[in-house]
Amino acid sequence: MDPSNQKHFTVVDYVIFAVLLTASMAIGLYYALSGGRQRTTQEFLMADRSMRCLPVSLSLIASFQSAVAIIGVPGEIYTHGTQYWFIGCSYILGLLIPAHVFIPVLYRLRVSSAYQYLELRFNKAVRICGTLTFICQMVIYMGVCVYTPAFALNAVTGFELWGTVLATGLVCTLYTTMGGLKAVIWTDVFQTVVMFAGQLAVIVVGVQRTGGVSEVWRKVWEGNRISGLDLNPDPTERHTFWTLGVGGIFLMLSLYGVNQAQVQRYLSSRTEKEAVRSCYMVFPSLQLALALSCVMGLVMFARYCGEDPSDKLGTSSRDAMVIYFVMDMLQGLPGLPGLFVACLFSAALSTISSAFNSLATVTMEDLIKPHFPAMSESRATLLSKALAMSYGLLCLAMAYLTHLMGDSVLQVALKIFGMVGGPILGVFSLGMFFPWANSTGAVAGLGTGLAVAFWVGIGSIFTRSSGVRPLPPDCTTILLSDNTTTAILTALSNVTLSRPSGLKRFYSLSYMWYSAFNCFTVILIGLIISFLTGPMKEEDVTPGTIYPLLGKLLCFLPEHLKKKLCCVTPLGQTLSSHQMQPAQHKESNGLGFQQEDGLSQEETESFLPDGHTPSVEHETTV
């Protein structure tokens, strides 16, 4: 970028930005020195299962509303219009299903890692496969989250790129390592408030400097940026109502249903009711966050339609253009540029701190503890902190690779979740909803789902046409004569006829369908292999690991037919006849279940399928 076009921070901006980093560190230090001082893995990784629904819900928002969304969504709206806003329709089922299906199953099993469920339902091999898949997903995504705001700031303000990356990664690593999950959740609460404040400041000032609400509306309407309801069923169309509203449901389920970063927050709640309530409270906040990002994109369009800021930036990256718009609008208002940058880095910090903590949890619970069941509590806690720090440093290394990706950060992030999160959602759905699925089918399904996901994802990268650079958006829609319209329709029909076919058409599948497509691939292959190798019988399935979905859907069938087709045991009936209490008031039996009245260790072990050997764990670590 030409240095003459760069926007610069004032002293006040630097102070506000420094206050954000200092406050985040202070929260981590507070939880490192207060309460149990993070001396047990239960406190460090699970916040003593004592959190209430408000901080949990705000943390759930912060984990999802990353810097990728704050930069990526306005860029998407600026370039393509408001069609992306329809993804808000998917939030309804995308949060209701986790609240009433995934949370009850996982919370009542009292697991620490979501992947402990896979061992209880299938076997240890499936658990390890699920854990390794999740680790790969989050490590790649962390690189995107750290690099995105640093690159955008470097392009616009001249901030040292890797200095910013290091500052973000190290601050986040330190407070996550010191304060554990409690620090992560409470910094998320603080950072969520900063995020909303920063976006709101940009919108208010942007609307005022563009000429007011009526002028912004006139320009976006004349510029054809208000998208209608596109009901085109073609799955290769990038964004339609179906790709966003239906495909987005599976994306949301992979995030809010089975992703360890979110599941860990549910499991840290005091009661199951608090966990469900936190999921409900996320919905209006996510809609607000989406609305703010979309409105910001529209204001940006109204400000720059007819211009091409990329000439000043020296890059056509939409992500850098968003930061340029923010700095352009807020220049001359001391403190507000710093507030937005704090907002941006709050989003990055909240997302990657959640990733560090969840990665430390699954590595500890799924890969290390089963092999060292006699490890002392102090050593386990120290190792958990070392893991959180190691993942933080790995994240910085991944940031170096992120700049090689060609798509917008929003598309890259959603592709990652679809390609890796979709198969993970598939193996959990296979276990929860299909009682006859066995471990062989689960491993085969997960492996096939990942192979197909990367086949399609990598294929789409290599077959992507390197089109010409798009023209800057214009403020007016040109009225065409009948002859011109006929000529354009003829040209469009020729384009339609020359659409890619065969494998190229398969590779052009919309990235919003990745999660659904890969999920169903895992379920289909898993069921086929399970039937070929001998389906599981109901009595061999660990109680509490099945959600009786088929029993509810086939409620019109006679009881004996339902018995043959699916497990009809009510969820959690074998585990408890009364409402579960917080974990710290119960005695753990080391199997992921809690010791209930009249349920002995031997009786609980008798529920496990043949060949399942329980691991001996400490009372404070499930």
PDB file of C-alpha atoms in Angstrom, residues 446-570:
ATOM      1  CA  LEU A 446     -15.629 -41.066   9.191  1.00  0.00           C
ATOM      2  CA  GLY A 447     -12.700 -42.037   6.974  1.00  0.00           C
ATOM      3  CA  THR A 448     -14.834 -42.001   3.815  1.00  0.00           C
ATOM      4  CA  GLY A 449     -16.465 -38.698   4.795  1.00  0.00           C
ATOM      5  CA  LEU A 450     -13.079 -37.011   5.288  1.00  0.00           C
ATOM      6  CA  ALA A 451     -11.708 -38.452   2.039  1.00  0.00           C
ATOM      7  CA  VAL A 452     -14.721 -37.226   0.037  1.00  0.00           C
ATOM      8  CA  ALA A 453     -14.615 -33.837   1.812  1.00  0.00           C
ATOM      9  CA  PHE A 454     -10.985 -33.197   0.883  1.00  0.00           C
ATOM     10  CA  TRP A 455     -11.535 -34.584  -2.625  1.00  0.00           C
ATOM     11  CA  VAL A 456     -14.306 -32.043  -3.262  1.00  0.00           C
ATOM     12  CA  GLY A 457     -12.551 -29.200  -1.402  1.00  0.00           C
ATOM     13  CA  ILE A 458      -9.190 -29.614  -3.121  1.00  0.00           C
ATOM     14  CA  GLY A 459     -10.918 -30.236  -6.462  1.00  0.00           C
ATOM     15  CA  SER A 460     -12.781 -26.945  -6.147  1.00  0.00           C
ATOM     16  CA  ILE A 461      -9.485 -25.093  -5.569  1.00  0.00           C
ATOM     17  CA  PHE A 462      -7.785 -26.564  -8.665  1.00  0.00           C
ATOM     18  CA  THR A 463     -10.781 -26.130 -10.983  1.00  0.00           C
ATOM     19  CA  ARG A 464     -11.578 -22.608  -9.816  1.00  0.00           C
ATOM     20  CA  SER A 465     -11.297 -20.301 -12.789  1.00  0.00           C
ATOM     21  CA  SER A 466      -9.027 -17.339 -12.359  1.00  0.00           C
ATOM     22  CA  GLY A 467     -11.572 -14.802 -13.560  1.00  0.00           C
ATOM     23  CA  VAL A 468     -10.896 -11.189 -14.339  1.00  0.00           C
ATOM     24  CA  ARG A 469     -10.798  -8.728 -11.518  1.00  0.00           C
ATOM     25  CA  PRO A 470     -14.385  -7.546 -10.794  1.00  0.00           C
ATOM     26  CA  LEU A 471     -15.339  -3.965 -11.553  1.00  0.00           C
ATOM     27  CA  PRO A 472     -15.986  -1.668  -8.607  1.00  0.00           C
ATOM     28  CA  PRO A 473     -19.658  -1.741  -7.563  1.00  0.00           C
ATOM     29  CA  ASP A 474     -21.739   0.983  -9.214  1.00  0.00           C
ATOM     30  CA  CYS A 475     -24.371   3.027  -7.388  1.00  0.00           C
ATOM     31  CA  THR A 476     -26.985   2.840 -10.098  1.00  0.00           C
ATOM     32  CA  THR A 477     -28.719   0.064 -11.963  1.00  0.00           C
ATOM     33  CA  ILE A 478     -28.823   0.914 -15.668  1.00  0.00           C
ATOM     34  CA  LEU A 479     -32.274   0.707 -17.288  1.00  0.00           C
ATOM     35  CA  LEU A 480     -31.948  -1.389 -20.429  1.00  0.00           C
ATOM     36  CA  SER A 481     -33.848  -1.245 -23.707  1.00  0.00           C
ATOM     37  CA  ASP A 482     -35.754  -4.300 -24.958  1.00  0.00           C
ATOM     38  CA  ASN A 483     -33.081  -5.094 -27.576  1.00  0.00           C
ATOM     39  CA  THR A 484     -30.305  -4.887 -24.973  1.00  0.00           C
ATOM     40  CA  THR A 485     -32.282  -7.106 -22.602  1.00  0.00           C
ATOM     41  CA  THR A 486     -32.794  -9.713 -25.360  1.00  0.00           C
ATOM     42  CA  ALA A 487     -29.083  -9.709 -26.167  1.00  0.00           C
ATOM     43  CA  ILE A 488     -28.145 -10.170 -22.499  1.00  0.00           C
ATOM     44  CA  LEU A 489     -30.657 -13.012 -22.034  1.00  0.00           C
ATOM     45  CA  THR A 490     -29.215 -14.751 -25.115  1.00  0.00           C
ATOM     46  CA  ALA A 491     -25.687 -14.377 -23.709  1.00  0.00           C
ATOM     47  CA  LEU A 492     -26.815 -15.731 -20.337  1.00  0.00           C
ATOM     48  CA  SER A 493     -28.440 -18.749 -21.962  1.00  0.00           C
ATOM     49  CA  ASN A 494     -25.157 -19.500 -23.733  1.00  0.00           C
ATOM     50  CA  VAL A 495     -23.333 -19.254 -20.419  1.00  0.00           C
ATOM     51  CA  THR A 496     -25.865 -21.634 -18.868  1.00  0.00           C
ATOM     52  CA  LEU A 497     -25.316 -24.146 -21.666  1.00  0.00           C
ATOM     53  CA  SER A 498     -21.565 -23.999 -21.129  1.00  0.00           C
ATOM     54  CA  ARG A 499     -21.761 -24.789 -17.417  1.00  0.00           C
ATOM     55  CA  PRO A 500     -19.171 -27.275 -16.175  1.00  0.00           C
ATOM     56  CA  SER A 501     -20.237 -30.898 -16.324  1.00  0.00           C
ATOM     57  CA  GLY A 502     -19.121 -34.168 -14.806  1.00  0.00           C
ATOM     58  CA  LEU A 503     -16.463 -33.902 -12.115  1.00  0.00           C
ATOM     59  CA  LYS A 504     -16.070 -30.158 -12.613  1.00  0.00           C
ATOM     60  CA  ARG A 505     -19.739 -29.681 -11.751  1.00  0.00           C
ATOM     61  CA  PHE A 506     -19.265 -31.903  -8.702  1.00  0.00           C
ATOM     62  CA  TYR A 507     -16.333 -29.726  -7.614  1.00  0.00           C
ATOM     63  CA  SER A 508     -18.454 -26.586  -8.022  1.00  0.00           C
ATOM     64  CA  LEU A 509     -20.797 -27.670  -5.197  1.00  0.00           C
ATOM     65  CA  SER A 510     -21.528 -24.651  -2.976  1.00  0.00           C
ATOM     66  CA  TYR A 511     -19.264 -24.623   0.066  1.00  0.00           C
ATOM     67  CA  MET A 512     -22.378 -24.085   2.225  1.00  0.00           C
ATOM     68  CA  TRP A 513     -23.466 -27.668   1.364  1.00  0.00           C
ATOM     69  CA  TYR A 514     -20.120 -29.197   2.404  1.00  0.00           C
ATOM     70  CA  SER A 515     -21.200 -29.884   5.982  1.00  0.00           C
ATOM     71  CA  ALA A 516     -24.531 -31.525   5.027  1.00  0.00           C
ATOM     72  CA  PHE A 517     -23.004 -33.534   2.157  1.00  0.00           C
ATOM     73  CA  ASN A 518     -20.131 -34.859   4.269  1.00  0.00           C
ATOM     74  CA  CYS A 519     -22.423 -35.598   7.230  1.00  0.00           C
ATOM     75  CA  PHE A 520     -24.765 -37.733   5.103  1.00  0.00           C
ATOM     76  CA  THR A 521     -21.779 -39.474   3.470  1.00  0.00           C
ATOM     77  CA  VAL A 522     -20.573 -40.612   6.915  1.00  0.00           C
ATOM     78  CA  ILE A 523     -24.064 -41.785   7.963  1.00  0.00           C
ATOM     79  CA  LEU A 524     -24.735 -43.669   4.689  1.00  0.00           C
ATOM     80  CA  ILE A 525     -21.368 -45.455   4.578  1.00  0.00           C
ATOM     81  CA  GLY A 526     -21.488 -46.097   8.337  1.00  0.00           C
ATOM     82  CA  LEU A 527     -24.915 -47.771   8.136  1.00  0.00           C
ATOM     83  CA  ILE A 528     -23.982 -49.868   5.093  1.00  0.00           C
ATOM     84  CA  ILE A 529     -20.776 -51.147   6.723  1.00  0.00           C
ATOM     85  CA  SER A 530     -22.598 -51.735  10.034  1.00  0.00           C
ATOM     86  CA  PHE A 531     -25.202 -53.945   8.367  1.00  0.00           C
ATOM     87  CA  LEU A 532     -22.538 -55.823   6.405  1.00  0.00           C
ATOM     88  CA  THR A 533     -20.433 -56.501   9.517  1.00  0.00           C
ATOM     89  CA  GLY A 534     -23.313 -57.209  11.914  1.00  0.00           C
ATOM     90  CA  PRO A 535     -25.396 -54.407  13.428  1.00  0.00           C
ATOM     91  CA  MET A 536     -25.280 -53.745  17.159  1.00  0.00           C
ATOM     92  CA  LYS A 537     -28.094 -55.038  19.329  1.00  0.00           C
ATOM     93  CA  GLU A 538     -29.947 -52.766  21.718  1.00  0.00           C
ATOM     94  CA  GLU A 539     -28.673 -54.586  24.787  1.00  0.00           C
ATOM     95  CA  ASP A 540     -25.060 -54.011  23.683  1.00  0.00           C
ATOM     96  CA  VAL A 541     -25.453 -50.234  23.447  1.00  0.00           C
ATOM     97  CA  THR A 542     -24.287 -48.208  26.476  1.00  0.00           C
ATOM     98  CA  PRO A 543     -27.368 -46.702  28.146  1.00  0.00           C
ATOM     99  CA  GLY A 544     -27.761 -42.960  27.705  1.00  0.00           C
ATOM    100  CA  THR A 545     -25.779 -42.764  24.448  1.00  0.00           C
ATOM    101  CA  ILE A 546     -28.813 -43.006  22.143  1.00  0.00           C
ATOM    102  CA  TYR A 547     -31.290 -40.220  21.483  1.00  0.00           C
ATOM    103  CA  PRO A 548     -34.534 -42.032  20.530  1.00  0.00           C
ATOM    104  CA  LEU A 549     -35.109 -39.931  17.413  1.00  0.00           C
ATOM    105  CA  LEU A 550     -36.455 -42.787  15.308  1.00  0.00           C
ATOM    106  CA  GLY A 551     -38.787 -43.808  18.127  1.00  0.00           C
ATOM    107  CA  LYS A 552     -40.216 -40.265  18.156  1.00  0.00           C
ATOM    108  CA  LEU A 553     -40.504 -40.045  14.366  1.00  0.00           C
ATOM    109  CA  LEU A 554     -42.127 -43.485  14.066  1.00  0.00           C
ATOM    110  CA  CYS A 555     -44.532 -42.946  16.951  1.00  0.00           C
ATOM    111  CA  PHE A 556     -47.443 -44.226  14.819  1.00  0.00           C
ATOM    112  CA  LEU A 557     -45.964 -47.750  14.601  1.00  0.00           C
ATOM    113  CA  PRO A 558     -46.863 -50.526  17.080  1.00  0.00           C
ATOM    114  CA  GLU A 559     -44.453 -50.896  19.992  1.00  0.00           C
ATOM    115  CA  HIS A 560     -43.041 -54.259  18.869  1.00  0.00           C
ATOM    116  CA  LEU A 561     -42.149 -52.885  15.420  1.00  0.00           C
ATOM    117  CA  LYS A 562     -40.464 -49.842  16.942  1.00  0.00           C
ATOM    118  CA  LYS A 563     -38.528 -52.224  19.180  1.00  0.00           C
ATOM    119  CA  LYS A 564     -37.186 -54.036  16.124  1.00  0.00           C
ATOM    120  CA  LEU A 565     -36.366 -50.882  14.206  1.00  0.00           C
ATOM    121  CA  CYS A 566     -34.789 -48.727  16.868  1.00  0.00           C
ATOM    122  CA  CYS A 567     -33.899 -48.258  20.481  1.00  0.00           C
ATOM    123  CA  VAL A 568     -36.956 -46.996  22.357  1.00  0.00           C
ATOM    124  CA  THR A 569     -35.344 -46.657  25.780  1.00  0.00           C
ATOM    125  CA  PRO A 570     -36.058 -43.096  26.990  1.00  0.00           C
TER     126      PRO A 570
END
